[in-house]
Amino acid sequence: MSAGIPAKHSPARFSTYFAAHENHLAQLCQAGFVDSDTLVVEAYATLPTVWSIIGEISCRGEIILSVNKLLECVSDDPDPLIQTVRYSYHASVRGGGNILRYDNHHSRPEHLDDHHKHVFDVTTGAETIEWIGADRWPTLGEVLRELFAWHSDNYESLANPEAFATPENISDRLNSGLLP
């Protein structure tokens, strides 16, 4: 990672990183926005210094946030320092369209680095891509708070603004290939 990475994305202790992760999810559960998740954290068998976080988070309004992150260990302590190296946060409405996707999985020639945001018109599917750069690369908690605000702003246009996608619905979407 380059020297231009914001402090919020600097290496953190494994235990500290996941305590913060659980805290953000708990706060949004208490607020009534997050219901459940299917996130799985595991080390790669062939690359023991790389961890992944993959799964879905069910949010009010049948919003589903698909998470795909790679974390690299930058120390080999018992509680190692880890740092996100690849990420994708892809939000959509169950039975509806895409909302947004933040990622750094591919380069765009007109951007200074790989950090960008796809913004979708949920009704038409029209997409715009905005370069955000490392300075504005959001954390998972920030993306969830952005979706919380989006839910409020779009409440009247949602088919089921108070409903949550169930774990079964999430699994159906994963198995059908509807989510990346």
N, CA and C atoms as an extended XYZ file, in Angstrom:
540
Properties=species:S:1:pos:R:3:atomname:S:1:resname:S:1:resid:I:1 pbc="F F F"
N         0.857       -1.166        0.000 N   MET     1
C         0.000        0.000        0.000 CA  MET     1
C         0.901        1.226        0.000 C   MET     1
N         0.448        2.275       -0.621 N   SER     2
C         1.281        3.460       -0.767 CA  SER     2
C         1.234        4.325        0.485 C   SER     2
N         2.155        5.266        0.532 N   ALA     3
C         2.241        6.166        1.679 CA  ALA     3
C         1.028        7.080        1.760 C   ALA     3
N         0.248        7.227        0.671 N   GLY     4
C        -0.906        8.105        0.647 CA  GLY     4
C        -2.166        7.499        1.238 C   GLY     4
N        -2.072        6.350        1.862 N   ILE     5
C        -3.242        5.694        2.438 CA  ILE     5
C        -3.652        6.426        3.718 C   ILE     5
N        -4.949        6.757        3.856 N   PRO     6
C        -5.405        7.429        5.076 CA  PRO     6
C        -5.204        6.559        6.316 C   PRO     6
N        -5.092        7.207        7.464 N   ALA     7
C        -4.844        6.503        8.727 CA  ALA     7
C        -5.892        5.425        8.997 C   ALA     7
N        -7.151        5.667        8.613 N   LYS     8
C        -8.199        4.673        8.889 CA  LYS     8
C        -7.963        3.362        8.150 C   LYS     8
N        -7.082        3.361        7.147 N   HIS     9
C        -6.754        2.139        6.409 CA  HIS     9
C        -5.331        1.662        6.661 C   HIS     9
N        -4.682        2.245        7.661 N   SER    10
C        -3.341        1.799        8.038 CA  SER    10
C        -3.429        0.411        8.662 C   SER    10
N        -2.308       -0.303        8.721 N   PRO    11
C        -2.346       -1.620        9.369 CA  PRO    11
C        -2.880       -1.528       10.791 C   PRO    11
N        -3.672       -2.528       11.164 N   ALA    12
C        -4.242       -2.602       12.510 CA  ALA    12
C        -4.085       -4.032       13.020 C   ALA    12
N        -4.074       -4.178       14.321 N   ARG    13
C        -4.016       -5.513       14.907 CA  ARG    13
C        -5.269       -6.286       14.512 C   ARG    13
N        -5.091       -7.552       14.204 N   PHE    14
C        -6.199       -8.427       13.820 CA  PHE    14
C        -7.353       -8.299       14.817 C   PHE    14
N        -7.045       -8.397       16.102 N   SER    15
C        -8.088       -8.328       17.139 CA  SER    15
C        -8.776       -6.965       17.152 C   SER    15
N        -8.036       -5.890       16.973 N   THR    16
C        -8.600       -4.544       16.973 CA  THR    16
C        -9.487       -4.337       15.752 C   THR    16
N        -9.014       -4.803       14.596 N   TYR    17
C        -9.761       -4.664       13.348 CA  TYR    17
C       -11.134       -5.321       13.474 C   TYR    17
N       -11.160       -6.567       13.957 N   PHE    18
C       -12.421       -7.287       14.024 CA  PHE    18
C       -13.307       -6.822       15.172 C   PHE    18
N       -12.735       -6.277       16.234 N   ALA    19
C       -13.543       -5.680       17.302 CA  ALA    19
C       -14.264       -4.441       16.757 C   ALA    19
N       -13.558       -3.624       15.974 N   ALA    20
C       -14.181       -2.442       15.362 CA  ALA    20
C       -15.270       -2.867       14.379 C   ALA    20
N       -14.985       -3.891       13.585 N   HIS    21
C       -15.953       -4.424       12.617 CA  HIS    21
C       -17.240       -4.840       13.344 C   HIS    21
N       -17.099       -5.633       14.401 N   GLU    22
C       -18.270       -6.095       15.161 CA  GLU    22
C       -19.014       -4.927       15.806 C   GLU    22
N       -18.279       -3.928       16.269 N   ASN    23
C       -18.882       -2.752       16.891 CA  ASN    23
C       -19.740       -1.982       15.881 C   ASN    23
N       -19.220       -1.774       14.667 N   HIS    24
C       -19.988       -1.060       13.636 CA  HIS    24
C       -21.274       -1.814       13.305 C   HIS    24
N       -21.175       -3.130       13.117 N   LEU    25
C       -22.366       -3.923       12.812 CA  LEU    25
C       -23.367       -3.882       13.972 C   LEU    25
N       -22.882       -3.970       15.202 N   ALA    26
C       -23.767       -3.938       16.372 CA  ALA    26
C       -24.507       -2.601       16.464 C   ALA    26
N       -23.805       -1.499       16.202 N   GLN    27
C       -24.436       -0.180       16.247 CA  GLN    27
C       -25.556       -0.073       15.211 C   GLN    27
N       -25.310       -0.586       14.003 N   LEU    28
C       -26.320       -0.500       12.952 CA  LEU    28
C       -27.454       -1.494       13.176 C   LEU    28
N       -27.180       -2.582       13.868 N   CYS    29
C       -28.252       -3.506       14.287 CA  CYS    29
C       -29.140       -2.815       15.318 C   CYS    29
N       -28.516       -2.155       16.300 N   GLN    30
C       -29.269       -1.441       17.330 CA  GLN    30
C       -30.105       -0.321       16.725 C   GLN    30
N       -29.598        0.311       15.679 N   ALA    31
C       -30.326        1.390       15.007 CA  ALA    31
C       -31.469        0.843       14.153 C   ALA    31
N       -31.517       -0.475       13.978 N   GLY    32
C       -32.584       -1.089       13.205 CA  GLY    32
C       -32.340       -1.124       11.717 C   GLY    32
N       -31.104       -0.864       11.289 N   PHE    33
C       -30.822       -0.873        9.851 CA  PHE    33
C       -30.246       -2.200        9.385 C   PHE    33
N       -29.365       -2.796       10.148 N   VAL    34
C       -28.773       -4.090        9.785 CA  VAL    34
C       -29.495       -5.187       10.555 C   VAL    34
N       -29.810       -6.276        9.854 N   ASP    35
C       -30.516       -7.391       10.468 CA  ASP    35
C       -29.611       -8.593       10.698 C   ASP    35
N       -28.878       -9.005        9.655 N   SER    36
C       -28.050      -10.205        9.748 CA  SER    36
C       -26.967      -10.147        8.681 C   SER    36
N       -26.046      -11.116        8.772 N   ASP    37
C       -25.016      -11.196        7.743 CA  ASP    37
C       -24.583      -12.634        7.553 C   ASP    37
N       -23.956      -12.855        6.412 N   THR    38
C       -23.390      -14.173        6.094 CA  THR    38
C       -21.883      -14.065        5.910 C   THR    38
N       -21.274      -13.040        6.508 N   LEU    39
C       -19.846      -12.809        6.330 CA  LEU    39
C       -19.020      -13.956        6.897 C   LEU    39
N       -18.046      -14.390        6.119 N   VAL    40
C       -17.126      -15.442        6.537 CA  VAL    40
C       -15.710      -14.872        6.454 C   VAL    40
N       -14.966      -15.046        7.534 N   VAL    41
C       -13.574      -14.611        7.584 CA  VAL    41
C       -12.720      -15.860        7.602 C   VAL    41
N       -11.797      -15.956        6.657 N   GLU    42
C       -10.924      -17.133        6.652 CA  GLU    42
C        -9.593      -16.823        5.988 C   GLU    42
N        -8.590      -17.579        6.387 N   ALA    43
C        -7.261      -17.468        5.793 CA  ALA    43
C        -7.229      -18.324        4.536 C   ALA    43
N        -6.493      -17.868        3.538 N   TYR    44
C        -6.283      -18.668        2.347 CA  TYR    44
C        -5.334      -19.810        2.697 C   TYR    44
N        -5.687      -21.007        2.320 N   ALA    45
C        -4.847      -22.173        2.633 CA  ALA    45
C        -3.489      -22.070        1.948 C   ALA    45
N        -3.480      -21.556        0.721 N   THR    46
C        -2.224      -21.478       -0.030 CA  THR    46
C        -1.462      -20.189        0.236 C   THR    46
N        -2.136      -19.184        0.777 N   LEU    47
C        -1.495      -17.906        1.100 CA  LEU    47
C        -1.820      -17.565        2.554 C   LEU    47
N        -1.142      -18.165        3.510 N   PRO    48
C        -1.516      -17.979        4.918 CA  PRO    48
C        -1.373      -16.546        5.416 C   PRO    48
N        -0.737      -15.662        4.647 N   THR    49
C        -0.625      -14.273        5.076 CA  THR    49
C        -1.758      -13.412        4.511 C   THR    49
N        -2.734      -14.043        3.843 N   VAL    50
C        -3.867      -13.312        3.280 CA  VAL    50
C        -5.164      -13.869        3.863 C   VAL    50
N        -6.028      -12.964        4.331 N   TRP    51
C        -7.334      -13.318        4.868 CA  TRP    51
C        -8.404      -12.739        3.950 C   TRP    51
N        -9.557      -13.367        3.924 N   SER    52
C       -10.677      -12.829        3.150 CA  SER    52
C       -11.886      -12.631        4.058 C   SER    52
N       -12.685      -11.659        3.694 N   ILE    53
C       -14.004      -11.445        4.290 CA  ILE    53
C       -14.959      -11.429        3.110 C   ILE    53
N       -15.817      -12.437        3.047 N   ILE    54
C       -16.741      -12.553        1.927 CA  ILE    54
C       -18.119      -12.893        2.467 C   ILE    54
N       -19.125      -12.235        1.945 N   GLY    55
C       -20.502      -12.529        2.325 CA  GLY    55
C       -21.402      -11.345        2.087 C   GLY    55
N       -22.580      -11.415        2.700 N   GLU    56
C       -23.608      -10.402        2.488 CA  GLU    56
C       -24.100       -9.866        3.827 C   GLU    56
N       -24.558       -8.627        3.804 N   ILE    57
C       -25.174       -8.010        4.979 CA  ILE    57
C       -26.585       -7.604        4.579 C   ILE    57
N       -27.567       -8.044        5.362 N   SER    58
C       -28.972       -7.739        5.101 CA  SER    58
C       -29.348       -6.453        5.826 C   SER    58
N       -29.853       -5.489        5.052 N   CYS    59
C       -30.215       -4.183        5.596 CA  CYS    59
C       -31.699       -3.899        5.356 C   CYS    59
N       -32.246       -2.976        6.134 N   ARG    60
C       -33.655       -2.574        5.993 CA  ARG    60
C       -33.901       -2.096        4.560 C   ARG    60
N       -35.124       -2.324        4.081 N   GLY    61
C       -35.478       -1.950        2.709 CA  GLY    61
C       -35.098       -3.031        1.717 C   GLY    61
N       -34.768       -4.222        2.235 N   GLU    62
C       -34.283       -5.345        1.433 CA  GLU    62
C       -33.023       -4.978        0.647 C   GLU    62
N       -32.213       -4.130        1.275 N   ILE    63
C       -30.909       -3.769        0.718 CA  ILE    63
C       -29.926       -4.859        1.134 C   ILE    63
N       -29.152       -5.320        0.181 N   ILE    64
C       -28.131       -6.326        0.446 CA  ILE    64
C       -26.779       -5.730        0.080 C   ILE    64
N       -25.861       -5.773        1.020 N   LEU    65
C       -24.498       -5.328        0.754 CA  LEU    65
C       -23.609       -6.550        0.623 C   LEU    65
N       -23.059       -6.743       -0.575 N   SER    66
C       -22.135       -7.836       -0.840 CA  SER    66
C       -20.723       -7.334       -0.545 C   SER    66
N       -20.003       -8.069        0.300 N   VAL    67
C       -18.666       -7.667        0.742 CA  VAL    67
C       -17.650       -8.698        0.256 C   VAL    67
N       -16.570       -8.201       -0.326 N   ASN    68
C       -15.478       -9.065       -0.774 CA  ASN    68
C       -14.178       -8.308       -0.499 C   ASN    68
N       -13.468       -8.706        0.555 N   LYS    69
C       -12.246       -8.004        0.957 CA  LYS    69
C       -11.098       -8.989        1.101 C   LYS    69
N        -9.911       -8.525        0.759 N   LEU    70
C        -8.682       -9.268        1.039 CA  LEU    70
C        -7.853       -8.449        2.006 C   LEU    70
N        -7.411       -9.101        3.073 N   LEU    71
C        -6.573       -8.471        4.090 CA  LEU    71
C        -5.231       -9.175        4.083 C   LEU    71
N        -4.181       -8.389        4.085 N   GLU    72
C        -2.840       -8.961        4.087 CA  GLU    72
C        -2.208       -8.772        5.458 C   GLU    72
N        -1.578       -9.821        5.977 N   CYS    73
C        -0.827       -9.721        7.231 CA  CYS    73
C         0.500       -9.045        6.921 C   CYS    73
N         0.791       -7.974        7.639 N   VAL    74
C         2.054       -7.271        7.420 CA  VAL    74
C         3.029       -7.502        8.571 C   VAL    74
N         2.637       -8.386        9.496 N   SER    75
C         3.541       -8.850       10.551 CA  SER    75
C         3.123      -10.279       10.892 C   SER    75
N         3.989      -11.023       11.520 N   ASP    76
C         3.630      -12.404       11.858 CA  ASP    76
C         3.552      -12.617       13.370 C   ASP    76
N         3.129      -11.600       14.084 N   ASP    77
C         2.917      -11.690       15.527 CA  ASP    77
C         1.735      -12.615       15.817 C   ASP    77
N         1.571      -13.030       17.082 N   PRO    78
C         0.374      -13.803       17.434 CA  PRO    78
C        -0.922      -13.035       17.129 C   PRO    78
N        -0.899      -11.709       17.261 N   ASP    79
C        -2.017      -10.835       16.883 CA  ASP    79
C        -1.478       -9.929       15.769 C   ASP    79
N        -1.423      -10.457       14.536 N   PRO    80
C        -0.691       -9.760       13.471 CA  PRO    80
C        -1.333       -8.447       13.043 C   PRO    80
N        -0.503       -7.597       12.472 N   LEU    81
C        -1.002       -6.394       11.812 CA  LEU    81
C        -1.580       -6.816       10.468 C   LEU    81
N        -2.779       -6.338       10.166 N   ILE    82
C        -3.412       -6.638        8.880 CA  ILE    82
C        -3.817       -5.339        8.197 C   ILE    82
N        -3.951       -5.415        6.894 N   GLN    83
C        -4.318       -4.235        6.119 CA  GLN    83
C        -5.110       -4.676        4.896 C   GLN    83
N        -6.190       -3.954        4.603 N   THR    84
C        -6.979       -4.245        3.412 CA  THR    84
C        -6.165       -3.910        2.175 C   THR    84
N        -6.112       -4.844        1.229 N   VAL    85
C        -5.409       -4.601       -0.030 CA  VAL    85
C        -6.359       -4.605       -1.226 C   VAL    85
N        -7.458       -5.331       -1.137 N   ARG    86
C        -8.480       -5.357       -2.193 CA  ARG    86
C        -9.843       -5.356       -1.523 C   ARG    86
N       -10.791       -4.649       -2.137 N   TYR    87
C       -12.126       -4.607       -1.558 CA  TYR    87
C       -13.164       -4.349       -2.643 C   TYR    87
N       -14.367       -4.807       -2.366 N   SER    88
C       -15.536       -4.473       -3.157 CA  SER    88
C       -16.726       -4.484       -2.209 C   SER    88
N       -17.476       -3.390       -2.207 N   TYR    89
C       -18.723       -3.277       -1.453 CA  TYR    89
C       -19.803       -2.997       -2.488 C   TYR    89
N       -20.704       -3.950       -2.722 N   HIS    90
C       -21.706       -3.835       -3.780 CA  HIS    90
C       -23.097       -3.915       -3.159 C   HIS    90
N       -23.846       -2.812       -3.247 N   ALA    91
C       -25.182       -2.745       -2.661 CA  ALA    91
C       -26.256       -2.792       -3.737 C   ALA    91
N       -27.296       -3.564       -3.446 N   SER    92
C       -28.447       -3.643       -4.342 CA  SER    92
C       -29.702       -3.841       -3.508 C   SER    92
N       -30.846       -3.649       -4.156 N   VAL    93
C       -32.131       -3.873       -3.512 CA  VAL    93
C       -32.659       -5.213       -4.010 C   VAL    93
N       -33.015       -6.109       -3.098 N   ARG    94
C       -33.554       -7.416       -3.481 CA  ARG    94
C       -34.766       -7.216       -4.381 C   ARG    94
N       -34.742       -7.843       -5.543 N   GLY    95
C       -35.833       -7.714       -6.499 CA  GLY    95
C       -35.810       -6.392       -7.247 C   GLY    95
N       -34.801       -5.584       -6.991 N   GLY    96
C       -34.682       -4.280       -7.637 CA  GLY    96
C       -33.329       -4.159       -8.293 C   GLY    96
N       -32.796       -2.983       -8.309 N   GLY    97
C       -31.538       -2.765       -8.997 CA  GLY    97
C       -30.372       -2.500       -8.070 C   GLY    97
N       -29.236       -2.280       -8.690 N   ASN    98
C       -28.016       -1.916       -7.968 CA  ASN    98
C       -28.139       -0.498       -7.431 C   ASN    98
N       -27.461       -0.258       -6.303 N   ILE    99
C       -27.406        1.072       -5.697 CA  ILE    99
C       -26.025        1.672       -5.922 C   ILE    99
N       -25.001        0.956       -5.472 N   LEU   100
C       -23.630        1.452       -5.581 CA  LEU   100
C       -22.653        0.302       -5.473 C   LEU   100
N       -21.431        0.557       -5.899 N   ARG   101
C       -20.336       -0.375       -5.661 CA  ARG   101
C       -19.055        0.437       -5.518 C   ARG   101
N       -18.362        0.230       -4.426 N   TYR   102
C       -17.022        0.773       -4.227 CA  TYR   102
C       -16.059       -0.371       -4.469 C   TYR   102
N       -14.965       -0.113       -5.196 N   ASP   103
C       -13.969       -1.171       -5.342 CA  ASP   103
C       -12.638       -0.615       -5.819 C   ASP   103
N       -11.643       -1.487       -5.727 N   ASN   104
C       -10.313       -1.194       -6.284 CA  ASN   104
C        -9.811       -2.424       -7.035 C   ASN   104
N       -10.748       -3.181       -7.616 N   HIS   105
C       -10.399       -4.433       -8.297 CA  HIS   105
C        -9.901       -4.248       -9.721 C   HIS   105
N       -10.113       -3.084      -10.305 N   HIS   106
C        -9.680       -2.878      -11.685 CA  HIS   106
C        -9.296       -1.416      -11.889 C   HIS   106
N        -8.387       -1.211      -12.810 N   SER   107
C        -7.902        0.136      -13.122 CA  SER   107
C        -8.809        0.794      -14.150 C   SER   107
N        -8.823        2.091      -14.095 N   ARG   108
C        -9.494        2.895      -15.111 CA  ARG   108
C        -8.454        3.902      -15.590 C   ARG   108
N        -8.218        3.974      -16.891 N   PRO   109
C        -7.126        4.814      -17.399 CA  PRO   109
C        -7.234        6.290      -17.008 C   PRO   109
N        -8.448        6.781      -16.812 N   GLU   110
C        -8.630        8.199      -16.478 CA  GLU   110
C        -8.498        8.490      -14.983 C   GLU   110
N        -8.265        7.473      -14.167 N   HIS   111
C        -8.163        7.655      -12.724 CA  HIS   111
C        -6.705        7.552      -12.265 C   HIS   111
N        -6.385        8.288      -11.200 N   LEU   112
C        -5.024        8.309      -10.676 CA  LEU   112
C        -4.658        7.040       -9.907 C   LEU   112
N        -5.665        6.357       -9.349 N   ASP   113
C        -5.446        5.066       -8.697 CA  ASP   113
C        -6.701        4.222       -8.887 C   ASP   113
N        -6.750        3.040       -8.304 N   ASP   114
C        -7.833        2.087       -8.574 CA  ASP   114
C        -9.098        2.301       -7.747 C   ASP   114
N        -9.103        3.203       -6.789 N   HIS   115
C       -10.250        3.409       -5.904 CA  HIS   115
C       -11.338        4.208       -6.619 C   HIS   115
N       -12.504        3.581       -6.793 N   HIS   116
C       -13.596        4.278       -7.471 CA  HIS   116
C       -14.947        3.785       -6.965 C   HIS   116
N       -15.988        4.529       -7.363 N   LYS   117
C       -17.356        4.234       -6.945 CA  LYS   117
C       -18.253        4.184       -8.165 C   LYS   117
N       -19.044        3.123       -8.256 N   HIS   118
C       -20.080        2.998       -9.274 CA  HIS   118
C       -21.380        3.424       -8.599 C   HIS   118
N       -22.101        4.356       -9.200 N   VAL   119
C       -23.390        4.796       -8.681 CA  VAL   119
C       -24.437        4.438       -9.724 C   VAL   119
N       -25.519        3.807       -9.276 N   PHE   120
C       -26.553        3.334      -10.189 CA  PHE   120
C       -27.880        4.036       -9.908 C   PHE   120
N       -28.633        4.290      -10.961 N   ASP   121
C       -30.027        4.695      -10.825 CA  ASP   121
C       -30.791        3.387      -10.656 C   ASP   121
N       -31.400        3.187       -9.503 N   VAL   122
C       -32.036        1.912       -9.183 CA  VAL   122
C       -33.154        1.573      -10.172 C   VAL   122
N       -33.839        2.578      -10.673 N   THR   123
C       -34.972        2.292      -11.554 CA  THR   123
C       -34.562        2.060      -13.003 C   THR   123
N       -33.557        2.789      -13.493 N   THR   124
C       -33.170        2.651      -14.906 CA  THR   124
C       -31.930        1.792      -15.109 C   THR   124
N       -31.137        1.634      -14.062 N   GLY   125
C       -29.890        0.890      -14.180 CA  GLY   125
C       -28.735        1.727      -14.704 C   GLY   125
N       -28.996        2.992      -15.033 N   ALA   126
C       -27.937        3.871      -15.530 CA  ALA   126
C       -26.809        3.942      -14.496 C   ALA   126
N       -25.575        3.890      -14.985 N   GLU   127
C       -24.408        3.839      -14.111 CA  GLU   127
C       -23.475        5.003      -14.395 C   GLU   127
N       -22.954        5.590      -13.324 N   THR   128
C       -21.869        6.556      -13.438 CA  THR   128
C       -20.726        6.038      -12.576 C   THR   128
N       -19.519        6.331      -12.998 N   ILE   129
C       -18.337        5.891      -12.257 CA  ILE   129
C       -17.564        7.127      -11.847 C   ILE   129
N       -17.263        7.185      -10.563 N   GLU   130
C       -16.588        8.338       -9.987 CA  GLU   130
C       -15.268        7.889       -9.370 C   GLU   130
N       -14.181        8.556       -9.706 N   TRP   131
C       -12.909        8.267       -9.054 CA  TRP   131
C       -12.982        8.858       -7.655 C   TRP   131
N       -12.660        8.049       -6.647 N   ILE   132
C       -12.677        8.541       -5.263 CA  ILE   132
C       -11.269        8.661       -4.697 C   ILE   132
N       -10.338        7.907       -5.225 N   GLY   133
C        -8.969        7.953       -4.728 CA  GLY   133
C        -8.843        7.356       -3.336 C   GLY   133
N        -7.623        7.091       -2.952 N   ALA   134
C        -7.345        6.498       -1.642 CA  ALA   134
C        -7.845        7.387       -0.506 C   ALA   134
N        -7.837        8.711       -0.706 N   ASP   135
C        -8.264        9.630        0.349 CA  ASP   135
C        -9.729        9.473        0.734 C   ASP   135
N       -10.563        9.055       -0.227 N   ARG   136
C       -12.006        8.934        0.054 CA  ARG   136
C       -12.485        7.484        0.042 C   ARG   136
N       -11.576        6.537        0.066 N   TRP   137
C       -11.906        5.122        0.120 CA  TRP   137
C       -12.612        4.863        1.445 C   TRP   137
N       -13.876        4.396        1.415 N   PRO   138
C       -14.621        4.232        2.660 CA  PRO   138
C       -14.332        2.907        3.360 C   PRO   138
N       -14.580        2.904        4.647 N   THR   139
C       -14.561        1.669        5.412 CA  THR   139
C       -15.910        0.985        5.218 C   THR   139
N       -16.009       -0.267        5.609 N   LEU   140
C       -17.277       -0.977        5.537 CA  LEU   140
C       -18.341       -0.255        6.366 C   LEU   140
N       -17.972        0.214        7.540 N   GLY   141
C       -18.913        0.956        8.387 CA  GLY   141
C       -19.423        2.216        7.700 C   GLY   141
N       -18.538        2.929        7.008 N   GLU   142
C       -18.956        4.135        6.294 CA  GLU   142
C       -19.916        3.808        5.149 C   GLU   142
N       -19.673        2.713        4.452 N   VAL   143
C       -20.577        2.301        3.376 CA  VAL   143
C       -21.947        1.964        3.954 C   VAL   143
N       -21.980        1.250        5.068 N   LEU   144
C       -23.263        0.928        5.693 CA  LEU   144
C       -24.002        2.184        6.137 C   LEU   144
N       -23.295        3.167        6.676 N   ARG   145
C       -23.945        4.423        7.074 CA  ARG   145
C       -24.445        5.189        5.844 C   ARG   145
N       -23.702        5.134        4.736 N   GLU   146
C       -24.165        5.760        3.488 CA  GLU   146
C       -25.452        5.089        3.008 C   GLU   146
N       -25.514        3.766        3.108 N   LEU   147
C       -26.728        3.044        2.704 CA  LEU   147
C       -27.894        3.352        3.642 C   LEU   147
N       -27.615        3.561        4.916 N   PHE   148
C       -28.637        3.948        5.885 CA  PHE   148
C       -29.269        5.272        5.437 C   PHE   148
N       -28.433        6.239        5.062 N   ALA   149
C       -28.936        7.534        4.574 CA  ALA   149
C       -29.677        7.363        3.251 C   ALA   149
N       -29.146        6.512        2.366 N   TRP   150
C       -29.807        6.254        1.075 CA  TRP   150
C       -31.202        5.676        1.313 C   TRP   150
N       -31.316        4.745        2.250 N   HIS   151
C       -32.606        4.147        2.593 CA  HIS   151
C       -33.594        5.231        3.008 C   HIS   151
N       -33.164        6.131        3.868 N   SER   152
C       -34.025        7.215        4.331 CA  SER   152
C       -34.437        8.120        3.163 C   SER   152
N       -33.476        8.473        2.319 N   ASP   153
C       -33.753        9.361        1.182 CA  ASP   153
C       -34.667        8.718        0.143 C   ASP   153
N       -34.654        7.398        0.043 N   ASN   154
C       -35.416        6.677       -0.982 CA  ASN   154
C       -36.555        5.836       -0.404 C   ASN   154
N       -36.899        6.089        0.833 N   TYR   155
C       -37.875        5.281        1.560 CA  TYR   155
C       -39.181        5.109        0.775 C   TYR   155
N       -39.722        6.197        0.264 N   GLU   156
C       -41.021        6.155       -0.419 CA  GLU   156
C       -40.991        5.357       -1.715 C   GLU   156
N       -39.833        5.246       -2.341 N   SER   157
C       -39.765        4.535       -3.618 CA  SER   157
C       -39.417        3.053       -3.470 C   SER   157
N       -39.104        2.619       -2.259 N   LEU   158
C       -38.770        1.208       -2.030 CA  LEU   158
C       -40.044        0.368       -1.934 C   LEU   158
N       -40.040       -0.807       -2.561 N   ALA   159
C       -41.205       -1.694       -2.535 CA  ALA   159
C       -41.509       -2.180       -1.123 C   ALA   159
N       -40.478       -2.476       -0.343 N   ASN   160
C       -40.631       -2.989        1.018 CA  ASN   160
C       -39.661       -2.263        1.944 C   ASN   160
N       -39.945       -0.989        2.246 N   PRO   161
C       -38.958       -0.182        2.982 CA  PRO   161
C       -38.647       -0.655        4.393 C   PRO   161
N       -39.529       -1.441        5.000 N   GLU   162
C       -39.296       -1.923        6.365 CA  GLU   162
C       -38.800       -3.359        6.415 C   GLU   162
N       -38.791       -4.040        5.270 N   ALA   163
C       -38.430       -5.462        5.240 CA  ALA   163
C       -36.921       -5.649        5.142 C   ALA   163
N       -36.470       -6.838        5.559 N   PHE   164
C       -35.083       -7.256        5.423 CA  PHE   164
C       -35.034       -8.448        4.483 C   PHE   164
N       -33.965       -8.550        3.721 N   ALA   165
C       -33.725       -9.774        2.962 CA  ALA   165
C       -33.326      -10.832        3.979 C   ALA   165
N       -33.882      -12.010        3.870 N   THR   166
C       -33.562      -13.080        4.810 CA  THR   166
C       -32.275      -13.773        4.377 C   THR   166
N       -31.641      -14.497        5.277 N   PRO   167
C       -30.439      -15.250        4.876 CA  PRO   167
C       -30.718      -16.182        3.694 C   PRO   167
N       -31.925      -16.733        3.631 N   GLU   168
C       -32.265      -17.606        2.505 CA  GLU   168
C       -32.294      -16.811        1.206 C   GLU   168
N       -32.876      -15.586        1.253 N   ASN   169
C       -32.901      -14.729        0.069 CA  ASN   169
C       -31.482      -14.396       -0.377 C   ASN   169
N       -30.625      -14.124        0.591 N   ILE   170
C       -29.247      -13.791        0.259 CA  ILE   170
C       -28.581      -14.990       -0.402 C   ILE   170
N       -28.748      -16.176        0.181 N   SER   171
C       -28.159      -17.379       -0.404 CA  SER   171
C       -28.695      -17.628       -1.802 C   SER   171
N       -29.997      -17.404       -2.011 N   ASP   172
C       -30.581      -17.571       -3.346 CA  ASP   172
C       -29.901      -16.662       -4.348 C   ASP   172
N       -29.633      -15.412       -3.950 N   ARG   173
C       -28.994      -14.449       -4.861 CA  ARG   173
C       -27.560      -14.869       -5.152 C   ARG   173
N       -26.859      -15.348       -4.140 N   LEU   174
C       -25.485      -15.789       -4.343 CA  LEU   174
C       -25.441      -16.977       -5.306 C   LEU   174
N       -26.318      -17.948       -5.067 N   ASN   175
C       -26.325      -19.156       -5.881 CA  ASN   175
C       -26.819      -18.924       -7.306 C   ASN   175
N       -27.633      -17.886       -7.509 N   SER   176
C       -28.162      -17.617       -8.843 CA  SER   176
C       -27.185      -16.830       -9.708 C   SER   176
N       -26.098      -16.345       -9.105 N   GLY   177
C       -25.140      -15.540       -9.862 CA  GLY   177
C       -25.547      -14.088       -9.983 C   GLY   177
N       -26.571      -13.651       -9.223 N   LEU   178
C       -27.031      -12.260       -9.303 CA  LEU   178
C       -26.066      -11.297       -8.638 C   LEU   178
N       -25.251      -11.809       -7.738 N   LEU   179
C       -24.268      -10.954       -7.072 CA  LEU   179
C       -22.879      -11.379       -7.508 C   LEU   179
N       -21.968      -10.419       -7.584 N   PRO   180
C       -20.598      -10.753       -8.041 CA  PRO   180
C       -19.856      -11.595       -7.037 C   PRO   180
